CSV table of C-alpha atoms and ligand atoms in Angstrom, one decimal:
chain,number,residue,atom,x,y,z
L,1,MET,CA,-0.1,0.2,-0.1
L,2,ASN,CA,1.7,3.3,-0.7
L,3,SER,CA,1.4,6.3,1.4
L,4,LEU,CA,-1.5,8.1,-0.2
L,5,GLU,CA,-3.5,4.8,0.3
L,6,GLU,CA,-2.5,4.6,4.0
L,7,THR,CA,-3.5,7.9,4.6
L,8,ALA,CA,-6.8,7.6,3.1
L,9,ARG,CA,-7.4,4.6,4.9
L,10,ALA,CA,-6.3,6.0,8.4
L,11,LEU,CA,-9.0,8.8,7.9
L,12,VAL,CA,-11.6,6.4,7.5
L,13,ALA,CA,-10.3,4.0,10.5
L,14,GLU,CA,-13.3,2.3,12.2
L,15,GLY,CA,-15.3,4.2,14.1
L,16,LYS,CA,-13.9,7.6,13.3
L,17,GLY,CA,-14.4,10.0,10.5
L,18,ILE,CA,-13.4,13.8,9.8
L,19,LEU,CA,-14.3,17.1,11.0
L,20,ALA,CA,-15.0,20.0,8.6
L,21,ALA,CA,-13.5,22.9,9.9
L,22,ASP,CA,-12.5,24.9,7.0
L,23,GLU,CA,-15.1,27.5,6.7
L,24,SER,CA,-14.4,30.3,4.6
L,25,ASP,CA,-14.3,33.9,5.8
L,26,GLY,CA,-18.1,34.4,4.6
L,27,THR,CA,-19.2,31.1,6.2
L,28,ILE,CA,-17.8,31.3,9.6
L,29,LYS,CA,-19.4,35.1,9.3
L,30,LYS,CA,-22.4,33.6,8.7
L,31,ARG,CA,-22.0,31.0,11.9
L,32,PHE,CA,-20.8,33.4,13.9
L,33,ASP,CA,-23.6,35.9,13.2
L,34,SER,CA,-26.4,33.3,14.4
L,35,ILE,CA,-24.6,33.2,17.8
L,36,GLY,CA,-24.2,37.1,17.9
L,37,VAL,CA,-20.6,36.7,17.4
L,38,GLU,CA,-18.1,39.3,15.8
L,39,SER,CA,-16.2,37.4,13.1
L,40,THR,CA,-12.4,38.7,14.4
L,41,GLU,CA,-9.1,36.7,13.5
L,42,GLU,CA,-9.0,36.1,17.4
L,43,ASN,CA,-12.6,35.0,17.6
L,44,ARG,CA,-12.0,32.4,14.8
L,45,ARG,CA,-8.9,31.1,16.4
L,46,ALA,CA,-10.3,30.9,19.7
L,47,TYR,CA,-13.1,28.9,18.7
L,48,ARG,CA,-10.9,26.7,16.4
L,49,GLU,CA,-8.9,25.9,19.0
L,50,LEU,CA,-11.7,25.3,21.1
L,51,LEU,CA,-12.6,22.3,18.9
L,52,PHE,CA,-9.2,20.9,18.2
L,53,ALA,CA,-8.3,21.0,22.0
L,54,THR,CA,-11.4,18.4,22.7
L,55,SER,CA,-10.4,16.0,24.9
L,56,GLY,CA,-10.8,12.6,23.8
L,57,ALA,CA,-12.3,13.2,20.6
L,58,GLU,CA,-9.7,11.8,18.9
L,59,ASP,CA,-11.4,8.5,19.5
L,60,TYR,CA,-14.0,9.1,17.1
L,61,ILE,CA,-12.2,12.0,14.6
L,62,SER,CA,-9.5,10.7,12.0
L,63,GLY,CA,-8.7,14.3,10.6
L,64,VAL,CA,-9.6,17.5,10.3
L,65,ILE,CA,-9.9,20.0,7.4
L,66,LEU,CA,-8.6,23.7,8.0
L,67,PHE,CA,-8.9,26.8,6.0
L,68,ASP,CA,-5.9,29.0,4.9
L,69,GLU,CA,-6.3,31.0,8.0
L,70,THR,CA,-6.5,28.5,10.4
L,71,ILE,CA,-3.6,26.3,8.9
L,72,ARG,CA,-1.2,29.2,9.8
L,73,GLN,CA,-2.7,30.0,13.2
L,74,SER,CA,-1.7,28.3,16.7
L,75,ALA,CA,-3.2,27.4,20.0
L,76,GLU,CA,-3.0,29.6,23.0
L,77,ASP,CA,0.1,28.4,24.1
L,78,GLY,CA,1.8,28.7,20.5
L,79,THR,CA,1.8,25.2,19.1
L,80,PRO,CA,0.7,25.5,15.6
L,81,PHE,CA,-2.9,24.0,15.1
L,82,PRO,CA,-1.4,21.3,12.6
L,83,LYS,CA,0.9,20.2,15.2
L,84,LEU,CA,-1.2,20.1,17.9
L,85,LEU,CA,-3.9,18.1,15.7
L,86,GLU,CA,-0.8,15.8,15.1
L,87,SER,CA,0.2,15.0,18.7
L,88,LYS,CA,-3.7,13.8,19.1
L,89,GLY,CA,-2.9,11.4,16.1
L,90,ILE,CA,-5.5,13.2,14.2
L,91,ILE,CA,-4.4,13.9,10.3
L,92,PRO,CA,-4.3,17.8,9.4
L,93,GLY,CA,-6.2,18.7,6.1
L,94,ILE,CA,-6.7,21.7,3.8
L,95,LYS,CA,-9.4,23.1,1.7
L,96,VAL,CA,-7.8,24.3,-1.4
L,97,ASP,CA,-10.7,25.2,-3.6
L,98,LYS,CA,-11.6,29.0,-4.2
L,99,GLY,CA,-15.2,28.8,-3.9
L,100,ALA,CA,-18.1,28.2,-6.5
L,101,LYS,CA,-18.3,31.4,-9.0
L,102,PRO,CA,-21.0,31.3,-11.8
L,103,LEU,CA,-20.2,29.4,-14.4
L,104,ALA,CA,-20.3,31.7,-17.6
L,105,LEU,CA,-23.4,31.6,-20.1
L,106,SER,CA,-24.9,29.1,-17.7
L,107,ASP,CA,-28.5,29.7,-15.7
L,108,GLY,CA,-27.4,30.3,-12.7
L,109,GLU,CA,-25.0,27.2,-12.0
L,110,THR,CA,-21.5,27.5,-10.5
L,111,ILE,CA,-18.0,26.4,-11.3
L,112,THR,CA,-15.5,25.8,-8.8
L,113,GLU,CA,-12.5,28.0,-9.2
L,114,GLY,CA,-9.0,27.4,-7.4
L,115,LEU,CA,-6.8,25.7,-10.0
L,116,ASP,CA,-4.0,28.5,-10.9
L,117,GLY,CA,-1.0,28.3,-9.0
L,118,LEU,CA,-2.6,25.2,-6.9
L,119,ARG,CA,0.8,23.0,-7.7
L,120,ALA,CA,2.9,26.0,-5.6
L,121,ARG,CA,-0.2,25.9,-2.9
L,122,LEU,CA,-0.3,22.5,-2.4
L,123,ASP,CA,3.6,22.1,-1.9
L,124,GLU,CA,3.1,24.9,0.9
L,125,TYR,CA,0.1,23.4,2.8
L,126,ARG,CA,2.2,20.0,2.8
L,127,GLU,CA,5.4,21.8,4.6
L,128,LEU,CA,2.6,23.4,6.9
L,129,GLY,CA,1.8,20.0,7.7
L,130,ALA,CA,-1.1,18.9,5.6
L,131,ARG,CA,-1.8,15.3,4.6
L,132,PHE,CA,-5.2,15.5,2.6
L,133,ALA,CA,-7.3,18.3,0.7
L,134,LYS,CA,-10.3,19.0,-0.4
L,135,TRP,CA,-12.2,20.8,-3.5
L,136,ARG,CA,-16.4,21.6,-3.3
L,137,ALA,CA,-18.3,21.5,-6.7
L,138,THR,CA,-21.6,22.1,-6.3
L,139,TYR,CA,-24.9,21.6,-8.5
L,140,SER,CA,-28.5,22.4,-8.1
L,141,ILE,CA,-31.6,20.0,-8.8
L,142,ASP,CA,-34.2,21.7,-11.0
L,143,ALA,CA,-35.9,21.0,-14.1
L,144,ASP,CA,-32.8,21.3,-16.2
L,145,LYS,CA,-30.5,21.3,-13.7
L,146,PRO,CA,-27.7,20.2,-13.2
L,147,SER,CA,-27.0,20.7,-16.9
L,148,GLU,CA,-24.6,18.7,-18.7
L,149,TYR,CA,-22.2,21.8,-19.2
L,150,CYS,CA,-22.1,22.2,-15.1
L,151,VAL,CA,-21.5,18.2,-14.6
L,152,TRP,CA,-18.7,17.9,-17.3
L,153,THR,CA,-16.7,21.3,-16.3
L,154,ASN,CA,-16.9,20.6,-12.6
L,155,ALA,CA,-15.9,16.8,-12.7
L,156,HIS,CA,-12.6,18.3,-15.1
L,157,ALA,CA,-11.7,20.7,-12.7
L,158,LEU,CA,-12.4,17.9,-9.7
L,159,ALA,CA,-10.2,15.6,-11.6
L,160,ARG,CA,-7.0,18.3,-12.2
L,161,TYR,CA,-7.4,19.1,-8.6
L,162,ALA,CA,-7.2,15.7,-7.5
L,163,ALA,CA,-4.4,14.9,-9.6
L,164,LEU,CA,-2.3,17.7,-8.8
L,165,CYS,CA,-3.1,16.7,-5.3
L,166,GLN,CA,-1.7,13.2,-5.8
L,167,GLU,CA,1.6,14.4,-7.6
L,168,ALA,CA,1.9,16.8,-4.3
L,169,GLY,CA,1.8,13.8,-1.7
L,170,LEU,CA,-1.6,14.8,-0.6
L,171,VAL,CA,-5.0,13.0,-0.5
L,172,PRO,CA,-7.5,14.7,-2.6
L,173,ILE,CA,-11.0,14.7,-0.9
L,174,VAL,CA,-13.3,14.8,-4.2
L,175,GLU,CA,-16.5,16.7,-3.0
L,176,PRO,CA,-19.5,17.0,-5.5
L,177,GLU,CA,-22.2,18.6,-3.6
L,178,VAL,CA,-25.6,18.0,-5.2
L,179,LEU,CA,-27.4,20.7,-2.8
L,180,GLN,CA,-30.6,19.2,-1.3
L,181,ASP,CA,-32.9,22.5,-1.1
L,182,GLY,CA,-35.8,22.7,-2.9
L,183,THR,CA,-38.8,20.4,-3.6
L,184,HIS,CA,-37.3,17.5,-5.7
L,185,THR,CA,-38.0,13.7,-5.1
L,186,LEU,CA,-35.6,11.1,-4.0
L,187,GLU,CA,-35.8,9.9,-7.1
L,188,GLN,CA,-34.6,13.0,-8.9
L,189,SER,CA,-32.0,13.4,-6.2
L,190,SER,CA,-30.7,10.2,-7.3
L,191,LYS,CA,-30.5,10.5,-10.8
L,192,ALA,CA,-28.8,13.9,-10.6
L,193,THR,CA,-26.0,12.2,-8.0
L,194,GLY,CA,-25.7,9.7,-10.0
L,195,ARG,CA,-25.2,11.6,-13.1
L,196,VAL,CA,-22.7,13.8,-11.2
L,197,LEU,CA,-20.8,10.7,-9.7
L,198,GLN,CA,-20.3,9.2,-13.2
L,199,ALA,CA,-18.6,12.1,-14.7
L,200,VAL,CA,-16.4,12.5,-11.9
L,201,TYR,CA,-15.4,9.1,-11.8
L,202,THR,CA,-14.6,9.3,-15.6
L,203,GLU,CA,-12.8,12.3,-15.4
L,204,LEU,CA,-10.8,11.2,-12.6
L,205,HIS,CA,-10.0,7.7,-14.4
L,206,ASP,CA,-8.8,9.9,-17.8
L,207,GLN,CA,-6.8,12.3,-15.7
L,208,ARG,CA,-4.9,9.2,-14.3
L,209,VAL,CA,-5.9,9.3,-10.7
L,210,ASP,CA,-5.3,6.6,-8.4
L,211,TYR,CA,-8.5,5.8,-6.6
L,212,ARG,CA,-7.0,4.4,-4.0
L,213,GLY,CA,-5.3,7.1,-2.9
L,214,THR,CA,-8.6,9.5,-2.8
L,215,LEU,CA,-12.0,9.8,-0.4
L,216,LEU,CA,-15.3,11.1,-1.8
L,217,LYS,CA,-17.1,13.5,0.1
L,218,PRO,CA,-20.9,13.6,-1.2
L,219,ASN,CA,-24.4,14.4,-0.6
L,220,MET,CA,-26.5,12.0,0.5
L,221,VAL,CA,-29.6,11.2,-1.7
L,222,LEU,CA,-32.2,13.4,0.1
L,223,SER,CA,-36.0,14.4,-0.5
L,224,GLY,CA,-35.4,18.0,-1.3
L,225,TYR,CA,-35.4,19.9,2.4
L,226,ASP,CA,-38.9,21.6,1.4
L,227,ALA,CA,-40.4,18.6,-0.2
L,228,ALA,CA,-44.1,17.9,1.4
L,229,ASP,CA,-43.4,14.1,1.8
L,230,ARG,CA,-39.8,13.5,2.6
L,231,ALA,CA,-38.4,10.2,3.0
L,232,GLY,CA,-37.4,8.8,6.4
L,233,ALA,CA,-33.9,7.3,7.3
L,234,GLU,CA,-34.6,3.8,6.1
L,235,GLU,CA,-35.3,4.8,2.5
L,236,VAL,CA,-32.6,7.4,2.6
L,237,ALA,CA,-29.9,4.7,3.4
L,238,GLU,CA,-31.3,2.4,0.4
L,239,ALA,CA,-31.6,5.3,-2.0
L,240,THR,CA,-28.2,6.2,-1.5
L,241,LEU,CA,-26.5,3.1,-1.2
L,242,GLU,CA,-28.4,1.9,-4.8
L,243,CYS,CA,-26.6,5.3,-6.3
L,244,PHE,CA,-23.4,4.7,-4.9
L,245,ASN,CA,-23.0,1.2,-5.8
L,246,LYS,CA,-23.7,1.9,-9.1
L,247,HIS,CA,-21.5,4.8,-9.9
L,248,VAL,CA,-18.6,4.6,-7.1
L,249,PRO,CA,-15.6,2.3,-7.6
L,250,ALA,CA,-15.0,-0.4,-5.1
L,251,ALA,CA,-11.5,0.9,-5.4
L,252,VAL,CA,-12.3,3.8,-3.2
L,253,PRO,CA,-11.6,3.5,0.2
L,254,GLY,CA,-14.1,5.6,1.8
L,255,ILE,CA,-17.3,7.9,1.3
L,256,VAL,CA,-17.3,10.5,3.9
L,257,PHE,CA,-20.1,12.3,3.6
L,258,LEU,CA,-21.5,16.0,4.3
L,259,SER,CA,-24.1,16.9,6.3
L,260,GLY,CA,-25.0,19.9,3.9
L,261,GLY,CA,-28.1,21.2,6.3
L,262,GLN,CA,-29.6,18.0,7.4
L,263,SER,CA,-29.9,18.2,11.2
L,264,ASP,CA,-27.4,17.0,13.4
L,265,GLU,CA,-29.4,13.9,14.4
L,266,ASP,CA,-30.7,13.0,11.1
L,267,ALA,CA,-27.3,13.0,9.9
L,268,THR,CA,-26.3,10.5,12.3
L,269,ALA,CA,-29.1,8.3,11.5
L,270,HIS,CA,-28.8,8.5,8.1
L,271,LEU,CA,-25.2,7.5,8.4
L,272,ASN,CA,-26.1,4.7,11.0
L,273,ALA,CA,-28.9,3.3,8.7
L,274,MET,CA,-26.7,2.9,5.7
L,275,ASN,CA,-24.0,1.0,8.1
L,276,ALA,CA,-26.4,-0.8,9.6
L,277,LEU,CA,-26.9,-2.8,6.0
L,278,GLY,CA,-23.3,-3.3,5.5
L,279,PRO,CA,-21.0,-4.4,4.6
L,280,HIS,CA,-20.1,-2.3,1.6
L,281,PRO,CA,-17.3,-2.2,-0.9
L,282,TRP,CA,-15.9,1.0,0.6
L,283,GLU,CA,-16.3,2.3,4.5
L,284,LEU,CA,-18.8,4.9,4.7
L,285,SER,CA,-18.2,7.7,7.4
L,286,PHE,CA,-18.7,11.4,7.6
L,287,SER,CA,-16.9,14.8,7.2
L,288,TYR,CA,-19.4,17.0,9.0
L,289,GLY,CA,-19.0,20.9,9.3
L,290,ARG,CA,-22.3,21.6,10.8
L,291,ALA,CA,-23.4,18.8,11.9
L,292,LEU,CA,-20.7,18.4,14.3
L,293,GLN,CA,-20.4,21.9,15.1
L,294,ALA,CA,-23.9,23.3,15.7
L,295,PRO,CA,-24.5,22.3,19.2
L,296,ALA,CA,-20.8,23.4,19.9
L,297,LEU,CA,-21.3,26.8,18.2
L,298,LYS,CA,-24.4,27.4,20.3
L,299,ALA,CA,-23.1,26.4,23.6
L,300,TRP,CA,-19.9,28.5,23.2
L,301,GLY,CA,-21.5,31.7,22.0
L,302,GLY,CA,-18.3,33.5,22.1
L,303,LYS,CA,-17.8,33.3,26.0
L,304,PRO,CA,-14.6,31.7,27.4
L,305,GLU,CA,-16.7,30.4,30.8
L,306,ASN,CA,-18.3,28.2,28.0
L,307,VAL,CA,-15.7,26.6,26.6
L,308,GLU,CA,-16.0,23.4,28.7
L,309,ALA,CA,-19.7,22.9,27.6
L,310,ALA,CA,-18.9,23.6,23.9
L,311,GLN,CA,-16.3,21.0,24.3
L,312,ARG,CA,-19.1,18.5,25.7
L,313,ALA,CA,-21.2,19.3,22.9
L,314,TYR,CA,-18.7,18.5,20.3
L,315,TYR,CA,-17.6,15.4,21.9
L,316,HIS,CA,-20.9,14.1,22.2
L,317,ARG,CA,-21.6,14.3,18.3
L,318,ALA,CA,-18.4,13.0,17.5
L,319,LYS,CA,-19.1,10.0,19.9
L,320,MET,CA,-22.8,9.4,18.4
L,321,ASN,CA,-21.4,9.7,14.6
L,322,GLY,CA,-18.4,7.4,15.8
L,323,ALA,CA,-21.3,5.1,16.8
L,324,ALA,CA,-23.0,5.2,13.5
L,325,ARG,CA,-19.7,4.3,11.9
L,326,THR,CA,-20.8,0.8,12.6
L,327,GLY,CA,-24.1,0.9,12.6
L,328,MET,CA,-24.5,1.0,16.5
L,329,TYR,CA,-26.0,4.9,17.3
L,330,ALA,CA,-29.7,4.7,18.6
L,331,PRO,CA,-31.8,7.7,19.3
L,332,GLU,CA,-31.9,7.1,23.0
L,333,MET,CA,-27.7,7.4,22.9
L,334,GLU,CA,-28.8,11.2,22.5
L,335,THR,CA,-29.6,11.9,26.0
L,336,ALA,CA,-28.0,8.7,27.7
L,337,GLY,CA,-24.9,10.2,29.6
L,338,VAL,CA,-23.8,13.1,27.6
L,339,ALA,CA,-20.1,12.8,28.7
U,1,13P,P1,-21.3,20.6,6.4
U,1,13P,O1,-21.4,19.1,6.9
U,1,13P,O2,-21.9,21.5,6.9
U,1,13P,O3,-22.0,20.4,5.0
U,1,13P,O4,-20.0,20.5,5.7
U,1,13P,C1,-19.1,19.9,5.3
U,1,13P,C2,-18.3,20.7,3.9
U,1,13P,O5,-17.2,20.3,4.6
U,1,13P,C3,-18.9,21.3,2.9
U,1,13P,O6,-17.9,21.7,1.9
């Protein structure tokens, strides 16, 4: 096994998953606005330190995705964040895309930017301690969306990013996110997700990316958040697995789902339901942002005296999702012994 595959497999080690703490400046401001905290560099640093320093989280968290600012920041005692994470056996990663921008001549679709100068940036991030990277493309579902144009341009960019990562010795997390906003059915979500995945694996193959040294970070197949009749956990699990069995090669070591606006408990229950139907060709894990952080963010509220309560909230969600990795989660665990 080469080192890329070793890293990819370590990121989906049994009972563990990834914390996405790579909110861009705009996104973290939105999160802080929701708790009435100003998004200053020090507040962002303090919040990320709270998460990274949580004792015991390493039992359930294999890696953390950082943002450009965050990978350069340090804990209060001067330890750079990548070193702090490594000291706990957590693998540091880095978001390297520059965001989804309007796709020229399209009807409101997006293309993710960030390829120019990426080779040099990857080298620097590796020096700073990153061992894996992330690039997110977004697609929406509508009568004529995602268009073939949007599907293939984003697949091409994702594969260019992934090839550059492997050349630089970083595991690429390939993140095609079909947004689940709207009123679409489970079938429409499955169809859009399948088309996107098929294009992504075609481009990855054509651009010589070794699937064994990658991870996939996709949406789950869900009914639209505003759909009248929304599918339950069992249906979501079955539809998602059917779609991924058709379109994701077995050589991919792991699928690490994003939470994408699901409630914390839904994100956990859906992952659990899929793992309960295993074994599968790939590990099924999580790379959650909101679904791991929301209760911690709320408990913190920007106040130093709330750090411990926030850490307990984060630890609890990490533990619940760790249980969902093996299909051993039950909703009763939410209230039983919040550690
Ligand atoms: P969410 O789990 O909040 O969707 O975030 C995951 C992520 O990293 C999106 O790029």
